[in-house]
mmCIF file of C-alpha atoms in Angstrom:
data_model
loop_
_atom_site.group_PDB
_atom_site.id
_atom_site.type_symbol
_atom_site.label_atom_id
_atom_site.label_comp_id
_atom_site.label_asym_id
_atom_site.label_seq_id
_atom_site.Cartn_x
_atom_site.Cartn_y
_atom_site.Cartn_z
ATOM 1 C CA MET A 10 0.000 0.000 0.000
ATOM 2 C CA THR A 11 1.312 3.412 -0.924
ATOM 3 C CA SER A 12 2.086 5.711 2.000
ATOM 4 C CA PRO A 13 2.777 9.418 1.621
ATOM 5 C CA VAL A 14 5.248 9.433 4.513
ATOM 6 C CA GLY A 15 8.584 10.730 3.279
ATOM 7 C CA ALA A 16 7.148 12.483 0.225
ATOM 8 C CA THR A 17 7.676 16.208 -0.270
ATOM 9 C CA VAL A 18 5.075 18.730 -1.422
ATOM 10 C CA PRO A 19 5.469 22.420 -2.210
ATOM 11 C CA ILE A 20 4.470 25.054 0.348
ATOM 12 C CA GLY A 21 2.166 27.954 -0.512
ATOM 13 C CA VAL A 22 1.994 30.762 2.046
ATOM 14 C CA SER A 23 -1.503 32.254 2.321
ATOM 15 C CA ASN A 24 -1.475 35.914 3.181
ATOM 16 C CA ARG A 25 -4.661 37.444 4.583
ATOM 17 C CA HIS A 26 -7.362 37.702 1.926
ATOM 18 C CA LEU A 27 -11.099 37.601 1.523
ATOM 19 C CA HIS A 28 -13.747 35.926 -0.587
ATOM 20 C CA LEU A 29 -16.955 37.774 -1.427
ATOM 21 C CA ALA A 30 -20.542 36.642 -1.970
ATOM 22 C CA PRO A 31 -22.134 38.166 -5.099
ATOM 23 C CA ALA A 32 -24.409 40.463 -3.050
ATOM 24 C CA ASP A 33 -21.385 41.845 -1.180
ATOM 25 C CA VAL A 34 -19.534 42.416 -4.470
ATOM 26 C CA THR A 35 -22.461 44.656 -5.471
ATOM 27 C CA ARG A 36 -22.598 46.457 -2.110
ATOM 28 C CA LEU A 37 -18.864 47.112 -2.019
ATOM 29 C CA LEU A 38 -18.085 47.747 -5.689
ATOM 30 C CA GLY A 39 -21.414 49.024 -7.040
ATOM 31 C CA ASP A 40 -24.349 47.860 -9.187
ATOM 32 C CA GLY A 41 -23.328 45.679 -12.097
ATOM 33 C CA LYS A 42 -19.685 45.460 -10.976
ATOM 34 C CA THR A 43 -17.853 42.130 -10.840
ATOM 35 C CA LEU A 44 -14.417 41.034 -9.699
ATOM 36 C CA THR A 45 -11.776 41.363 -12.389
ATOM 37 C CA VAL A 46 -8.707 39.142 -12.735
ATOM 38 C CA ASP A 47 -5.360 40.589 -11.725
ATOM 39 C CA ARG A 48 -3.572 37.227 -11.887
ATOM 40 C CA MET A 49 -4.574 33.577 -11.672
ATOM 41 C CA ILE A 50 -3.373 31.825 -8.506
ATOM 42 C CA THR A 51 -2.233 28.249 -7.959
ATOM 43 C CA GLN A 52 -5.619 26.759 -7.062
ATOM 44 C CA PRO A 53 -7.537 25.987 -10.299
ATOM 45 C CA GLY A 54 -9.974 28.684 -11.439
ATOM 46 C CA GLN A 55 -9.154 31.081 -8.603
ATOM 47 C CA PHE A 56 -7.681 34.523 -9.104
ATOM 48 C CA ALA A 57 -6.369 37.510 -7.204
ATOM 49 C CA ALA A 58 -8.706 40.366 -8.108
ATOM 50 C CA VAL A 59 -7.739 43.853 -9.130
ATOM 51 C CA GLU A 60 -10.260 45.236 -6.633
ATOM 52 C CA ARG A 61 -9.119 45.614 -3.026
ATOM 53 C CA ILE A 62 -11.143 46.129 0.115
ATOM 54 C CA ASP A 63 -10.420 47.877 3.401
ATOM 55 C CA VAL A 64 -11.090 45.788 6.503
ATOM 56 C CA VAL A 65 -11.888 47.691 9.700
ATOM 57 C CA GLY A 66 -11.947 46.168 13.183
ATOM 58 C CA PRO A 67 -12.455 47.515 16.714
ATOM 59 C CA LYS A 68 -8.694 48.009 17.250
ATOM 60 C CA GLY A 69 -7.164 48.378 13.796
ATOM 61 C CA LYS A 70 -7.577 48.519 10.056
ATOM 62 C CA ILE A 71 -6.018 46.780 7.064
ATOM 63 C CA THR A 72 -6.220 48.804 3.881
ATOM 64 C CA GLY A 73 -6.406 47.227 0.464
ATOM 65 C CA MET A 74 -6.862 43.590 1.403
ATOM 66 C CA ARG A 75 -6.602 41.190 -1.509
ATOM 67 C CA VAL A 76 -9.860 39.656 -2.790
ATOM 68 C CA VAL A 77 -9.665 36.115 -4.166
ATOM 69 C CA GLY A 78 -12.252 35.475 -6.882
ATOM 70 C CA PRO A 79 -14.520 34.312 -8.290
ATOM 71 C CA ALA A 80 -17.403 35.239 -5.966
ATOM 72 C CA ARG A 81 -18.491 32.476 -3.564
ATOM 73 C CA THR A 82 -21.670 31.544 -1.706
ATOM 74 C CA ALA A 83 -20.538 33.221 1.530
ATOM 75 C CA THR A 84 -18.227 36.126 2.267
ATOM 76 C CA GLN A 85 -15.184 34.945 4.223
ATOM 77 C CA VAL A 86 -12.219 36.875 5.613
ATOM 78 C CA GLU A 87 -9.101 34.764 6.196
ATOM 79 C CA LEU A 88 -6.650 36.249 8.687
ATOM 80 C CA SER A 89 -3.581 35.148 10.594
ATOM 81 C CA LEU A 90 -3.817 35.168 14.395
ATOM 82 C CA THR A 91 -1.498 38.202 14.335
ATOM 83 C CA ASP A 92 -3.874 40.015 11.945
ATOM 84 C CA ALA A 93 -6.903 39.148 14.107
ATOM 85 C CA ARG A 94 -5.221 40.534 17.227
ATOM 86 C CA MET A 95 -4.237 43.721 15.425
ATOM 87 C CA LEU A 96 -7.799 44.223 14.164
ATOM 88 C CA GLY A 97 -9.212 43.348 17.592
ATOM 89 C CA VAL A 98 -11.416 40.398 16.650
ATOM 90 C CA SER A 99 -11.439 36.955 18.223
ATOM 91 C CA ALA A 100 -11.358 34.944 15.017
ATOM 92 C CA HIS A 101 -10.613 31.309 15.611
ATOM 93 C CA LEU A 102 -9.349 28.410 13.625
ATOM 94 C CA ALA A 103 -11.678 26.908 11.009
ATOM 95 C CA ASN A 104 -11.484 25.058 7.753
ATOM 96 C CA SER A 105 -12.175 27.339 4.804
ATOM 97 C CA GLY A 106 -15.887 27.286 3.956
ATOM 98 C CA LYS A 107 -16.899 26.063 7.440
ATOM 99 C CA LEU A 108 -18.271 29.274 8.885
ATOM 100 C CA GLY A 109 -20.693 27.898 11.481
ATOM 101 C CA ASP A 110 -19.047 29.543 14.461
ATOM 102 C CA SER A 111 -16.881 32.131 12.769
ATOM 103 C CA ALA A 112 -16.290 35.559 14.264
ATOM 104 C CA SER A 113 -17.912 38.867 13.446
ATOM 105 C CA GLY A 114 -16.914 42.420 14.311
ATOM 106 C CA LEU A 115 -15.296 43.506 11.047
ATOM 107 C CA THR A 116 -16.579 45.998 8.520
ATOM 108 C CA LEU A 117 -15.593 45.756 4.856
ATOM 109 C CA VAL A 118 -15.246 49.073 3.053
ATOM 110 C CA GLY A 119 -15.216 49.327 -0.742
ATOM 111 C CA PRO A 120 -15.489 52.182 -3.222
ATOM 112 C CA ALA A 121 -19.318 51.948 -3.400
ATOM 113 C CA GLY A 122 -20.284 51.023 0.145
ATOM 114 C CA SER A 123 -19.590 49.016 3.268
ATOM 115 C CA VAL A 124 -20.699 45.706 4.777
ATOM 116 C CA ALA A 125 -20.729 44.915 8.525
ATOM 117 C CA LEU A 126 -19.984 41.205 8.875
ATOM 118 C CA SER A 127 -22.082 39.178 11.296
ATOM 119 C CA SER A 128 -19.865 36.125 10.700
ATOM 120 C CA GLY A 129 -17.288 34.841 8.249
ATOM 121 C CA VAL A 130 -14.013 35.870 9.906
ATOM 122 C CA ILE A 131 -11.639 32.944 10.365
ATOM 123 C CA ILE A 132 -8.068 31.890 10.816
ATOM 124 C CA ALA A 133 -7.826 29.260 8.107
ATOM 125 C CA ALA A 134 -6.499 25.952 9.392
ATOM 126 C CA ARG A 135 -3.411 24.775 7.515
ATOM 127 C CA HIS A 136 -4.171 22.041 5.004
ATOM 128 C CA LEU A 137 -2.923 20.118 1.986
ATOM 129 C CA HIS A 138 -4.532 20.809 -1.354
ATOM 130 C CA CYS A 139 -3.964 17.774 -3.560
ATOM 131 C CA GLY A 140 -4.770 17.213 -7.221
ATOM 132 C CA PRO A 141 -6.170 13.815 -8.303
ATOM 133 C CA GLU A 142 -2.967 12.503 -9.905
ATOM 134 C CA ASP A 143 -0.852 13.526 -6.921
ATOM 135 C CA ALA A 144 -3.393 11.980 -4.521
ATOM 136 C CA THR A 145 -2.991 8.647 -6.339
ATOM 137 C CA ARG A 146 0.775 8.961 -6.520
ATOM 138 C CA LEU A 147 1.082 9.903 -2.826
ATOM 139 C CA GLY A 148 -1.600 7.523 -1.584
ATOM 140 C CA VAL A 149 -3.798 10.107 0.156
ATOM 141 C CA SER A 150 -7.545 10.680 -0.032
ATOM 142 C CA ASP A 151 -9.785 13.639 0.650
ATOM 143 C CA GLY A 152 -10.352 13.847 4.415
ATOM 144 C CA ASP A 153 -7.067 12.211 5.469
ATOM 145 C CA TRP A 154 -4.759 13.926 7.932
ATOM 146 C CA ILE A 155 -1.011 14.448 7.662
ATOM 147 C CA ASP A 156 1.833 15.970 9.680
ATOM 148 C CA VAL A 157 4.554 17.828 7.788
ATOM 149 C CA VAL A 158 8.028 19.064 8.654
ATOM 150 C CA CYS A 159 9.033 22.478 7.297
ATOM 151 C CA GLY A 160 12.141 24.624 7.548
ATOM 152 C CA THR A 161 15.707 23.731 8.376
ATOM 153 C CA GLY A 162 18.161 23.789 11.246
ATOM 154 C CA SER A 163 17.048 25.624 14.357
ATOM 155 C CA ARG A 164 13.901 26.768 12.576
ATOM 156 C CA GLN A 165 12.653 23.272 11.729
ATOM 157 C CA VAL A 166 9.017 22.797 12.741
ATOM 158 C CA VAL A 167 6.559 19.913 12.543
ATOM 159 C CA PHE A 168 3.045 21.084 11.819
ATOM 160 C CA GLU A 169 0.583 18.450 12.961
ATOM 161 C CA GLY A 170 -2.921 17.701 11.774
ATOM 162 C CA LEU A 171 -3.246 19.088 8.247
ATOM 163 C CA LEU A 172 -6.510 18.127 6.577
ATOM 164 C CA VAL A 173 -6.075 16.694 3.068
ATOM 165 C CA ARG A 174 -8.408 18.266 0.525
ATOM 166 C CA ALA A 175 -8.064 16.181 -2.637
ATOM 167 C CA GLY A 176 -9.895 16.410 -5.938
ATOM 168 C CA PRO A 177 -9.976 18.119 -9.313
ATOM 169 C CA ALA A 178 -10.523 21.567 -7.741
ATOM 170 C CA HIS A 179 -7.112 21.367 -6.055
ATOM 171 C CA ALA A 180 -3.499 21.922 -7.081
ATOM 172 C CA THR A 181 -0.995 20.180 -4.821
ATOM 173 C CA GLU A 182 0.292 22.570 -2.178
ATOM 174 C CA VAL A 183 0.569 22.733 1.616
ATOM 175 C CA HIS A 184 -1.094 25.964 2.696
ATOM 176 C CA LEU A 185 0.377 27.696 5.746
ATOM 177 C CA ASP A 186 -0.586 31.139 6.988
ATOM 178 C CA THR A 187 1.948 33.911 7.472
ATOM 179 C CA ASP A 188 2.443 33.185 11.197
ATOM 180 C CA GLU A 189 3.216 29.539 10.501
ATOM 181 C CA ALA A 190 5.495 30.390 7.583
ATOM 182 C CA ALA A 191 7.429 32.916 9.685
ATOM 183 C CA ALA A 192 7.797 30.426 12.543
ATOM 184 C CA ALA A 193 9.430 27.935 10.161
ATOM 185 C CA ALA A 194 11.153 30.659 8.079
ATOM 186 C CA VAL A 195 9.734 29.224 4.855
ATOM 187 C CA VAL A 196 8.360 30.962 1.775
ATOM 188 C CA THR A 197 6.132 29.900 -1.101
ATOM 189 C CA GLY A 198 7.948 27.300 -3.204
ATOM 190 C CA ASP A 199 9.865 25.733 -0.315
ATOM 191 C CA GLN A 200 9.182 22.056 0.302
ATOM 192 C CA ALA A 201 7.361 20.362 3.182
ATOM 193 C CA ARG A 202 7.997 16.703 3.932
ATOM 194 C CA ILE A 203 5.154 14.465 5.086
ATOM 195 C CA VAL A 204 6.156 12.728 8.341
ATOM 196 C CA ALA A 205 2.873 11.123 9.440
ATOM 197 C CA TRP A 206 -0.429 10.124 7.844
ATOM 198 C CA ARG A 207 -3.804 9.112 9.238
ATOM 199 C CA ALA A 208 -6.377 7.828 6.744
ATOM 200 C CA SER A 209 -9.898 9.213 7.042
ATOM 201 C CA MET B 23 18.808 7.674 34.061
ATOM 202 C CA THR B 24 16.343 10.537 34.193
ATOM 203 C CA SER B 25 14.975 11.656 30.830
ATOM 204 C CA PRO B 26 13.085 14.909 30.335
ATOM 205 C CA VAL B 27 10.862 13.386 27.633
ATOM 206 C CA GLY B 28 7.234 13.763 28.634
ATOM 207 C CA ALA B 29 7.865 16.585 31.117
ATOM 208 C CA THR B 30 6.111 19.919 30.708
ATOM 209 C CA VAL B 31 7.674 23.353 31.082
ATOM 210 C CA PRO B 32 6.041 26.788 30.956
ATOM 211 C CA ILE B 33 6.216 28.890 27.802
ATOM 212 C CA GLY B 34 7.385 32.495 27.813
ATOM 213 C CA VAL B 35 6.731 34.490 24.652
ATOM 214 C CA SER B 36 9.530 36.945 23.865
ATOM 215 C CA ASN B 37 8.322 40.058 22.142
ATOM 216 C CA ARG B 38 10.895 42.163 20.292
ATOM 217 C CA HIS B 39 13.243 43.948 22.671
ATOM 218 C CA LEU B 40 16.780 45.198 22.931
ATOM 219 C CA HIS B 41 19.729 45.067 25.267
ATOM 220 C CA LEU B 42 22.121 48.018 25.499
ATOM 221 C CA ALA B 43 25.834 48.306 26.145
ATOM 222 C CA PRO B 44 26.719 50.984 28.738
ATOM 223 C CA ALA B 45 28.193 53.330 26.096
ATOM 224 C CA ASP B 46 24.963 53.132 24.080
ATOM 225 C CA VAL B 47 22.896 53.859 27.208
ATOM 226 C CA THR B 48 24.860 57.094 27.502
ATOM 227 C CA ARG B 49 24.549 57.975 23.808
ATOM 228 C CA LEU B 50 20.816 57.297 23.706
ATOM 229 C CA LEU B 51 19.715 58.525 27.130
ATOM 230 C CA GLY B 52 22.370 61.120 27.970
ATOM 231 C CA ASP B 53 25.413 61.551 30.216
ATOM 232 C CA GLY B 54 25.027 59.959 33.609
ATOM 233 C CA LYS B 55 21.734 58.287 32.743
ATOM 234 C CA THR B 56 21.105 54.612 33.503
ATOM 235 C CA LEU B 57 18.292 52.177 32.814
ATOM 236 C CA THR B 58 15.575 52.255 35.451
ATOM 237 C CA VAL B 59 13.403 49.307 36.455
ATOM 238 C CA ASP B 60 9.815 49.272 35.253
ATOM 239 C CA ARG B 61 9.248 45.660 36.321
ATOM 240 C CA MET B 62 11.390 42.605 36.953
ATOM 241 C CA ILE B 63 10.987 39.830 34.376
ATOM 242 C CA THR B 64 11.114 36.061 34.782
ATOM 243 C CA GLN B 65 14.838 35.613 34.128
ATOM 244 C CA PRO B 66 16.766 36.339 37.368
ATOM 245 C CA GLY B 67 18.123 39.882 37.707
ATOM 246 C CA GLN B 68 16.667 41.097 34.412
ATOM 247 C CA PHE B 69 14.126 43.859 34.104
ATOM 248 C CA ALA B 70 11.967 45.685 31.588
ATOM 249 C CA ALA B 71 13.191 49.278 31.664
ATOM 250 C CA VAL B 72 11.085 52.398 31.836
ATOM 251 C CA GLU B 73 13.115 53.890 28.991
ATOM 252 C CA ARG B 74 12.068 52.956 25.462
ATOM 253 C CA ILE B 75 13.944 53.331 22.201
ATOM 254 C CA ASP B 76 12.816 53.866 18.609
ATOM 255 C CA VAL B 77 14.295 51.430 16.088
ATOM 256 C CA VAL B 78 14.555 52.642 12.500
ATOM 257 C CA GLY B 79 15.258 50.421 9.494
ATOM 258 C CA PRO B 80 15.428 50.949 5.726
ATOM 259 C CA LYS B 81 11.760 50.024 5.242
ATOM 260 C CA GLY B 82 10.043 50.694 8.559
ATOM 261 C CA LYS B 83 10.220 51.885 12.131
ATOM 262 C CA ILE B 84 9.201 50.506 15.521
ATOM 263 C CA THR B 85 8.576 53.207 18.090
ATOM 264 C CA GLY B 86 9.116 52.669 21.785
ATOM 265 C CA MET B 87 10.804 49.273 21.741
ATOM 266 C CA ARG B 88 11.232 47.720 25.166
ATOM 267 C CA VAL B 89 14.755 47.717 26.655
ATOM 268 C CA VAL B 90 15.686 44.756 28.858
ATOM 269 C CA GLY B 91 18.216 45.696 31.523
ATOM 270 C CA PRO B 92 20.675 45.733 33.098
ATOM 271 C CA ALA B 93 23.191 46.975 30.490
ATOM 272 C CA ARG B 94 25.232 44.223 28.789
ATOM 273 C CA THR B 95 28.620 43.974 27.098
ATOM 274 C CA ALA B 96 27.151 44.328 23.585
ATOM 275 C CA THR B 97 24.029 46.031 22.267
ATOM 276 C CA GLN B 98 21.634 43.464 20.798
ATOM 277 C CA VAL B 99 18.252 43.899 19.101
ATOM 278 C CA GLU B 100 16.038 40.796 19.175
ATOM 279 C CA LEU B 101 13.345 40.726 16.511
ATOM 280 C CA SER B 102 10.897 38.239 15.045
ATOM 281 C CA LEU B 103 11.280 37.395 11.353
ATOM 282 C CA THR B 104 8.095 39.404 10.767
ATOM 283 C CA ASP B 105 9.620 42.435 12.547
ATOM 284 C CA ALA B 106 12.857 42.121 10.535
ATOM 285 C CA ARG B 107 10.956 42.067 7.242
ATOM 286 C CA MET B 108 8.880 45.087 8.244
ATOM 287 C CA LEU B 109 12.027 47.028 9.200
ATOM 288 C CA GLY B 110 13.797 45.875 6.035
ATOM 289 C CA VAL B 111 16.814 44.140 7.587
ATOM 290 C CA SER B 112 18.047 40.630 6.897
ATOM 291 C CA ALA B 113 18.496 39.551 10.504
ATOM 292 C CA HIS B 114 19.000 35.846 10.852
ATOM 293 C CA LEU B 115 18.689 33.269 13.528
ATOM 294 C CA ALA B 116 21.273 33.318 16.323
ATOM 295 C CA ASN B 117 21.583 32.353 19.937
ATOM 296 C CA SER B 118 21.359 35.386 22.196
ATOM 297 C CA GLY B 119 24.831 36.770 22.877
ATOM 298 C CA LYS B 120 26.350 35.133 19.761
ATOM 299 C CA LEU B 121 26.638 38.165 17.511
ATOM 300 C CA GLY B 122 29.471 37.064 15.222
ATOM 301 C CA ASP B 123 27.496 37.287 11.998
ATOM 302 C CA SER B 124 24.535 39.360 13.120
ATOM 303 C CA ALA B 125 22.896 41.926 10.869
ATOM 304 C CA SER B 126 23.302 45.682 10.786
ATOM 305 C CA GLY B 127 21.229 48.365 9.122
ATOM 306 C CA LEU B 128 19.203 49.626 12.086
ATOM 307 C CA THR B 129 19.467 52.938 13.861
ATOM 308 C CA LEU B 130 18.477 53.299 17.506
ATOM 309 C CA VAL B 131 16.974 56.648 18.465
ATOM 310 C CA GLY B 132 16.691 57.794 22.060
ATOM 311 C CA PRO B 133 15.907 61.091 23.757
ATOM 312 C CA ALA B 134 19.573 62.186 23.820
ATOM 313 C CA GLY B 135 20.955 60.806 20.572
ATOM 314 C CA SER B 136 21.093 57.969 18.070
ATOM 315 C CA VAL B 137 23.299 54.950 17.387
ATOM 316 C CA ALA B 138 23.738 53.323 13.948
ATOM 317 C CA LEU B 139 24.287 49.616 14.550
ATOM 318 C CA SER B 140 27.037 47.865 12.610
ATOM 319 C CA SER B 141 25.925 44.501 14.027
ATOM 320 C CA GLY B 142 23.823 43.064 16.815
ATOM 321 C CA VAL B 143 20.486 42.529 15.107
ATOM 322 C CA ILE B 144 19.230 38.961 15.490
ATOM 323 C CA ILE B 145 16.223 36.704 15.453
ATOM 324 C CA ALA B 146 16.745 34.890 18.737
ATOM 325 C CA ALA B 147 16.648 31.119 18.354
ATOM 326 C CA ARG B 148 14.045 29.480 20.582
ATOM 327 C CA HIS B 149 15.551 27.857 23.659
ATOM 328 C CA LEU B 150 14.896 26.441 27.107
ATOM 329 C CA HIS B 151 16.041 28.422 30.108
ATOM 330 C CA CYS B 152 16.418 26.021 33.021
ATOM 331 C CA GLY B 153 17.220 26.679 36.669
ATOM 332 C CA PRO B 154 19.611 24.317 38.486
ATOM 333 C CA GLU B 155 16.952 22.442 40.490
ATOM 334 C CA ASP B 156 14.754 21.938 37.433
ATOM 335 C CA ALA B 157 17.766 20.791 35.387
ATOM 336 C CA THR B 158 18.428 18.064 37.971
ATOM 337 C CA ARG B 159 14.751 17.128 38.227
ATOM 338 C CA LEU B 160 14.313 16.985 34.436
ATOM 339 C CA GLY B 161 17.692 15.394 33.701
ATOM 340 C CA VAL B 162 18.973 18.056 31.297
ATOM 341 C CA SER B 163 22.303 19.876 31.167
ATOM 342 C CA ASP B 164 23.462 23.147 29.695
ATOM 343 C CA GLY B 165 24.088 22.610 25.971
ATOM 344 C CA ASP B 166 21.582 19.754 25.490
ATOM 345 C CA TRP B 167 18.932 19.944 22.777
ATOM 346 C CA ILE B 168 15.226 19.254 23.076
ATOM 347 C CA ASP B 169 12.114 19.193 20.865
ATOM 348 C CA VAL B 170 8.853 20.446 22.360
ATOM 349 C CA VAL B 171 5.205 20.195 21.365
ATOM 350 C CA CYS B 172 3.078 23.310 21.892
ATOM 351 C CA GLY B 173 -0.553 24.175 21.250
ATOM 352 C CA THR B 174 -3.582 21.978 20.806
ATOM 353 C CA GLY B 175 -5.786 20.504 18.103
ATOM 354 C CA SER B 176 -5.214 21.793 14.603
ATOM 355 C CA ARG B 177 -2.719 24.315 15.924
ATOM 356 C CA GLN B 178 -0.412 21.765 17.557
ATOM 357 C CA VAL B 179 3.215 22.280 16.545
ATOM 358 C CA VAL B 180 6.477 20.512 17.333
ATOM 359 C CA PHE B 181 9.375 22.936 17.610
ATOM 360 C CA GLU B 182 12.611 21.056 17.046
ATOM 361 C CA GLY B 183 16.105 21.833 18.230
ATOM 362 C CA LEU B 184 15.801 24.062 21.289
ATOM 363 C CA LEU B 185 19.136 24.686 23.005
ATOM 364 C CA VAL B 186 19.056 24.097 26.766
ATOM 365 C CA ARG B 187 20.622 26.930 28.749
ATOM 366 C CA ALA B 188 20.842 25.707 32.330
ATOM 367 C CA GLY B 189 22.344 27.312 35.398
ATOM 368 C CA PRO B 190 21.733 29.742 38.245
ATOM 369 C CA ALA B 191 21.163 32.685 35.858
ATOM 370 C CA HIS B 192 18.085 30.962 34.419
ATOM 371 C CA ALA B 193 14.446 30.509 35.427
ATOM 372 C CA THR B 194 12.763 27.530 33.774
ATOM 373 C CA GLU B 195 10.878 28.629 30.686
ATOM 374 C CA VAL B 196 10.721 27.755 26.974
ATOM 375 C CA HIS B 197 11.270 30.985 25.059
ATOM 376 C CA LEU B 198 9.437 31.330 21.743
ATOM 377 C CA ASP B 199 9.256 34.462 19.653
ATOM 378 C CA THR B 200 5.967 36.052 18.617
ATOM 379 C CA ASP B 201 5.902 34.311 15.210
ATOM 380 C CA GLU B 202 6.352 30.906 16.806
ATOM 381 C CA ALA B 203 3.797 31.629 19.525
ATOM 382 C CA ALA B 204 1.222 32.775 16.951
ATOM 383 C CA ALA B 205 1.830 29.683 14.805
ATOM 384 C CA ALA B 206 1.011 27.449 17.790
ATOM 385 C CA ALA B 207 -1.602 29.872 19.211
ATOM 386 C CA VAL B 208 0.072 29.826 22.624
ATOM 387 C CA VAL B 209 0.651 32.615 25.123
ATOM 388 C CA THR B 210 2.975 33.105 28.074
ATOM 389 C CA GLY B 211 2.049 30.647 30.812
ATOM 390 C CA ASP B 212 0.877 27.870 28.499
ATOM 391 C CA GLN B 213 2.775 24.595 28.779
ATOM 392 C CA ALA B 214 5.175 22.958 26.330
ATOM 393 C CA ARG B 215 5.823 19.222 26.523
ATOM 394 C CA ILE B 216 9.299 17.841 25.841
ATOM 395 C CA VAL B 217 9.065 15.135 23.160
ATOM 396 C CA ALA B 218 12.735 14.507 22.349
ATOM 397 C CA TRP B 219 16.123 15.082 23.991
ATOM 398 C CA ARG B 220 19.685 14.930 22.750
ATOM 399 C CA ALA B 221 22.450 15.220 25.360
ATOM 400 C CA SER B 222 25.305 17.588 24.564
#
């Protein structure tokens, strides 16, 4: 049986960004406006938009936050723990798209209007995106869990408990947030090595 | 033989701070001035000073950085990787006090003058401070290496390769920087568990 332990996968560092529901695109950018592509990103079909949004919290503000398109069912702001503290919101860890108990307290401000969020603010849990061919090659399935080692020397870190998200919507990449990447002193394109695997 | 594996030790999160040589205290604060105690910190004999210093780099500035006293042989600025990037200096990982290849490029600004640093800017490598009684109880010696697990659930992280610094000048505490603490979502007073040990 194939085991992914020992295999390496590229790291992608996720900076803070947000996804917008269509209604919020209209509120923030104006009637008839849509997100426009600045550049395509690694995950299939997703793009960094030209449009940027200010994010205002009780204690701080981030101007010009990157929007990742296309529009999604629910608006979602993905922060690092450091960002959340600076903004003054108690966002907690969640898997992207799982907004059941996500935090509120932020206001989005765009050129045409603003939106006060009643939920949708998360610290995205690290995870492995995995394309179908790589999932077969590595021997992992959607819903599995892995541990990975990142970094070198006195900055080497084992990140435990990454959810595997495998399927045609994914390009193979370990996603870390900026706090995790800084702790291991890694950047996008560095390699992570899988050191443990638990099948779903 | 006693092994420290499985034992827990408290975490102390080190925010950015600086130590000053006596000559730099004079340059920054003025003739005859010395550091005054705001509050004693965990490590024996050390204190957070009332006086604060601005730190200016090529790309950014941190106002009012905390000075840890008393004065030391060499001035040393301890940053996180995130701080170093914001300031625009290429500080790299070093053990505190080992300034052989430390970065320059920062200017310290105090009420009486400024000091351009030709070295002494580091990202302090995580480590275990250990008092003599705890070193005996745990079975570790100065110069050993340990790995520790910190955090819980999907934020659990193993930090590898912490240098043990044991002796009467130390109070038992795992020191992480703010990037590492954010990656594991831990704060000062949380516990780290030792999961590996290599004798010196």
